[in-house]
JSON list of C-alpha atoms in Angstrom, two decimals:
[
{"chain": "A", "resi": 1, "resn": "UNK", "atom": "CA", "xyz": [175.97, 135.27, 94.20]},
{"chain": "A", "resi": 2, "resn": "UNK", "atom": "CA", "xyz": [173.01, 137.92, 93.27]},
{"chain": "A", "resi": 3, "resn": "UNK", "atom": "CA", "xyz": [175.28, 140.50, 95.49]},
{"chain": "A", "resi": 4, "resn": "UNK", "atom": "CA", "xyz": [178.65, 139.90, 93.64]},
{"chain": "A", "resi": 5, "resn": "UNK", "atom": "CA", "xyz": [176.86, 139.99, 90.58]},
{"chain": "A", "resi": 6, "resn": "UNK", "atom": "CA", "xyz": [175.25, 143.78, 91.40]},
{"chain": "A", "resi": 7, "resn": "UNK", "atom": "CA", "xyz": [177.96, 144.97, 93.26]},
{"chain": "A", "resi": 8, "resn": "UNK", "atom": "CA", "xyz": [180.17, 146.04, 90.18]},
{"chain": "A", "resi": 9, "resn": "UNK", "atom": "CA", "xyz": [177.09, 147.83, 88.67]},
{"chain": "A", "resi": 10, "resn": "UNK", "atom": "CA", "xyz": [176.73, 149.47, 91.88]},
{"chain": "A", "resi": 11, "resn": "UNK", "atom": "CA", "xyz": [180.10, 150.71, 91.43]},
{"chain": "A", "resi": 12, "resn": "UNK", "atom": "CA", "xyz": [179.66, 152.01, 88.09]},
{"chain": "A", "resi": 13, "resn": "UNK", "atom": "CA", "xyz": [176.63, 153.72, 89.17]},
{"chain": "A", "resi": 14, "resn": "UNK", "atom": "CA", "xyz": [178.05, 155.66, 91.69]},
{"chain": "A", "resi": 15, "resn": "UNK", "atom": "CA", "xyz": [180.92, 157.03, 88.99]},
{"chain": "A", "resi": 16, "resn": "UNK", "atom": "CA", "xyz": [177.48, 157.68, 86.70]},
{"chain": "A", "resi": 17, "resn": "UNK", "atom": "CA", "xyz": [175.39, 159.32, 89.79]},
{"chain": "A", "resi": 18, "resn": "UNK", "atom": "CA", "xyz": [177.14, 162.62, 89.94]},
{"chain": "A", "resi": 19, "resn": "UNK", "atom": "CA", "xyz": [176.94, 163.75, 86.30]},
{"chain": "A", "resi": 20, "resn": "UNK", "atom": "CA", "xyz": [173.15, 162.31, 86.52]},
{"chain": "A", "resi": 21, "resn": "UNK", "atom": "CA", "xyz": [172.65, 164.75, 89.47]},
{"chain": "A", "resi": 22, "resn": "UNK", "atom": "CA", "xyz": [174.61, 167.35, 87.54]},
{"chain": "A", "resi": 23, "resn": "UNK", "atom": "CA", "xyz": [172.37, 167.06, 84.52]},
{"chain": "A", "resi": 24, "resn": "UNK", "atom": "CA", "xyz": [169.24, 167.81, 86.44]},
{"chain": "A", "resi": 25, "resn": "UNK", "atom": "CA", "xyz": [170.89, 170.37, 88.12]},
{"chain": "A", "resi": 26, "resn": "UNK", "atom": "CA", "xyz": [171.13, 172.41, 84.94]},
{"chain": "A", "resi": 27, "resn": "UNK", "atom": "CA", "xyz": [167.81, 171.34, 84.00]},
{"chain": "A", "resi": 28, "resn": "UNK", "atom": "CA", "xyz": [166.52, 172.95, 87.07]},
{"chain": "A", "resi": 29, "resn": "UNK", "atom": "CA", "xyz": [168.33, 176.06, 86.75]},
{"chain": "A", "resi": 30, "resn": "UNK", "atom": "CA", "xyz": [167.53, 176.58, 83.29]},
{"chain": "A", "resi": 31, "resn": "UNK", "atom": "CA", "xyz": [163.72, 175.94, 83.95]},
{"chain": "A", "resi": 32, "resn": "UNK", "atom": "CA", "xyz": [162.80, 173.01, 83.50]},
{"chain": "A", "resi": 33, "resn": "UNK", "atom": "CA", "xyz": [162.67, 171.04, 86.51]},
{"chain": "A", "resi": 34, "resn": "UNK", "atom": "CA", "xyz": [161.51, 167.37, 87.14]},
{"chain": "A", "resi": 35, "resn": "UNK", "atom": "CA", "xyz": [159.67, 165.85, 89.97]},
{"chain": "A", "resi": 36, "resn": "UNK", "atom": "CA", "xyz": [160.85, 163.77, 92.38]},
{"chain": "A", "resi": 37, "resn": "UNK", "atom": "CA", "xyz": [159.67, 160.89, 91.29]},
{"chain": "A", "resi": 38, "resn": "UNK", "atom": "CA", "xyz": [160.94, 161.02, 87.28]},
{"chain": "A", "resi": 39, "resn": "UNK", "atom": "CA", "xyz": [164.33, 161.78, 88.88]},
{"chain": "A", "resi": 40, "resn": "UNK", "atom": "CA", "xyz": [164.17, 158.42, 91.35]},
{"chain": "A", "resi": 41, "resn": "UNK", "atom": "CA", "xyz": [163.18, 156.72, 88.03]},
{"chain": "A", "resi": 42, "resn": "UNK", "atom": "CA", "xyz": [166.23, 158.12, 85.88]},
{"chain": "A", "resi": 43, "resn": "UNK", "atom": "CA", "xyz": [168.25, 156.90, 88.85]},
{"chain": "A", "resi": 44, "resn": "UNK", "atom": "CA", "xyz": [166.69, 153.71, 89.10]},
{"chain": "A", "resi": 45, "resn": "UNK", "atom": "CA", "xyz": [166.40, 152.97, 85.34]},
{"chain": "A", "resi": 46, "resn": "UNK", "atom": "CA", "xyz": [170.51, 154.20, 85.24]},
{"chain": "A", "resi": 47, "resn": "UNK", "atom": "CA", "xyz": [171.29, 151.43, 87.66]},
{"chain": "A", "resi": 48, "resn": "UNK", "atom": "CA", "xyz": [169.57, 148.93, 85.97]},
{"chain": "A", "resi": 49, "resn": "UNK", "atom": "CA", "xyz": [171.23, 149.86, 82.73]},
{"chain": "A", "resi": 50, "resn": "UNK", "atom": "CA", "xyz": [174.49, 149.62, 84.25]},
{"chain": "A", "resi": 51, "resn": "UNK", "atom": "CA", "xyz": [173.29, 146.07, 86.10]},
{"chain": "A", "resi": 52, "resn": "UNK", "atom": "CA", "xyz": [172.27, 144.63, 81.81]},
{"chain": "A", "resi": 53, "resn": "UNK", "atom": "CA", "xyz": [175.47, 146.02, 80.66]},
{"chain": "A", "resi": 54, "resn": "UNK", "atom": "CA", "xyz": [177.57, 144.08, 83.61]},
{"chain": "A", "resi": 55, "resn": "UNK", "atom": "CA", "xyz": [174.88, 140.90, 83.23]},
{"chain": "A", "resi": 56, "resn": "UNK", "atom": "CA", "xyz": [175.61, 140.44, 79.92]},
{"chain": "A", "resi": 57, "resn": "UNK", "atom": "CA", "xyz": [178.96, 140.67, 79.24]},
{"chain": "A", "resi": 58, "resn": "UNK", "atom": "CA", "xyz": [178.92, 144.45, 76.92]},
{"chain": "A", "resi": 59, "resn": "UNK", "atom": "CA", "xyz": [182.56, 145.01, 76.62]},
{"chain": "A", "resi": 60, "resn": "UNK", "atom": "CA", "xyz": [185.20, 145.75, 74.25]},
{"chain": "A", "resi": 61, "resn": "UNK", "atom": "CA", "xyz": [184.76, 144.24, 70.76]},
{"chain": "A", "resi": 62, "resn": "UNK", "atom": "CA", "xyz": [186.46, 140.42, 70.07]},
{"chain": "A", "resi": 63, "resn": "UNK", "atom": "CA", "xyz": [187.07, 138.77, 66.97]},
{"chain": "A", "resi": 64, "resn": "UNK", "atom": "CA", "xyz": [184.49, 136.81, 64.98]},
{"chain": "A", "resi": 65, "resn": "UNK", "atom": "CA", "xyz": [185.16, 133.51, 66.02]},
{"chain": "A", "resi": 66, "resn": "UNK", "atom": "CA", "xyz": [182.54, 131.44, 65.22]},
{"chain": "A", "resi": 67, "resn": "UNK", "atom": "CA", "xyz": [181.78, 127.85, 66.63]},
{"chain": "A", "resi": 68, "resn": "UNK", "atom": "CA", "xyz": [179.41, 124.73, 65.57]},
{"chain": "A", "resi": 69, "resn": "UNK", "atom": "CA", "xyz": [176.67, 123.75, 68.50]},
{"chain": "A", "resi": 70, "resn": "UNK", "atom": "CA", "xyz": [175.28, 120.83, 67.52]},
{"chain": "A", "resi": 71, "resn": "UNK", "atom": "CA", "xyz": [172.64, 121.21, 70.81]},
{"chain": "A", "resi": 72, "resn": "UNK", "atom": "CA", "xyz": [170.83, 124.68, 70.63]},
{"chain": "A", "resi": 73, "resn": "UNK", "atom": "CA", "xyz": [170.28, 126.52, 74.24]},
{"chain": "A", "resi": 74, "resn": "UNK", "atom": "CA", "xyz": [172.05, 122.62, 76.03]},
{"chain": "A", "resi": 75, "resn": "UNK", "atom": "CA", "xyz": [174.30, 125.57, 78.16]},
{"chain": "A", "resi": 76, "resn": "UNK", "atom": "CA", "xyz": [171.38, 128.26, 78.61]},
{"chain": "A", "resi": 77, "resn": "UNK", "atom": "CA", "xyz": [170.30, 127.33, 81.58]},
{"chain": "A", "resi": 78, "resn": "UNK", "atom": "CA", "xyz": [171.51, 126.02, 83.92]},
{"chain": "A", "resi": 79, "resn": "UNK", "atom": "CA", "xyz": [169.46, 126.26, 87.59]},
{"chain": "A", "resi": 80, "resn": "UNK", "atom": "CA", "xyz": [166.68, 128.35, 88.92]},
{"chain": "A", "resi": 81, "resn": "UNK", "atom": "CA", "xyz": [169.12, 131.52, 89.38]},
{"chain": "A", "resi": 82, "resn": "UNK", "atom": "CA", "xyz": [169.69, 131.83, 85.31]},
{"chain": "A", "resi": 83, "resn": "UNK", "atom": "CA", "xyz": [166.04, 131.07, 84.48]},
{"chain": "A", "resi": 84, "resn": "UNK", "atom": "CA", "xyz": [165.12, 134.08, 86.73]},
{"chain": "A", "resi": 85, "resn": "UNK", "atom": "CA", "xyz": [167.54, 136.48, 85.59]},
{"chain": "A", "resi": 86, "resn": "UNK", "atom": "CA", "xyz": [166.59, 135.19, 82.04]},
{"chain": "A", "resi": 87, "resn": "UNK", "atom": "CA", "xyz": [162.95, 136.55, 82.86]},
{"chain": "A", "resi": 88, "resn": "UNK", "atom": "CA", "xyz": [164.19, 140.04, 84.30]},
{"chain": "A", "resi": 89, "resn": "UNK", "atom": "CA", "xyz": [166.89, 140.91, 81.63]},
{"chain": "A", "resi": 90, "resn": "UNK", "atom": "CA", "xyz": [164.36, 139.95, 79.10]}
]
């Protein structure tokens, strides 16, 4: 289940990774080299952001449609996986 959630984030990251590598290459050519640890951290952070984007469902704007919820947080946590993912995303 977790693999199904992280695979689309990995695909988005693979599409964006060459552009990020180009930016680091241009910075290196301009005399602003970054350490390997910094580069790896930026790539890892970008993967995290794509995962966050995929998990939270941020996408096109939808029309505002409020609904009445009589029991707040009733459908928020449905198991230990949801709890762990909420902690990681927080």
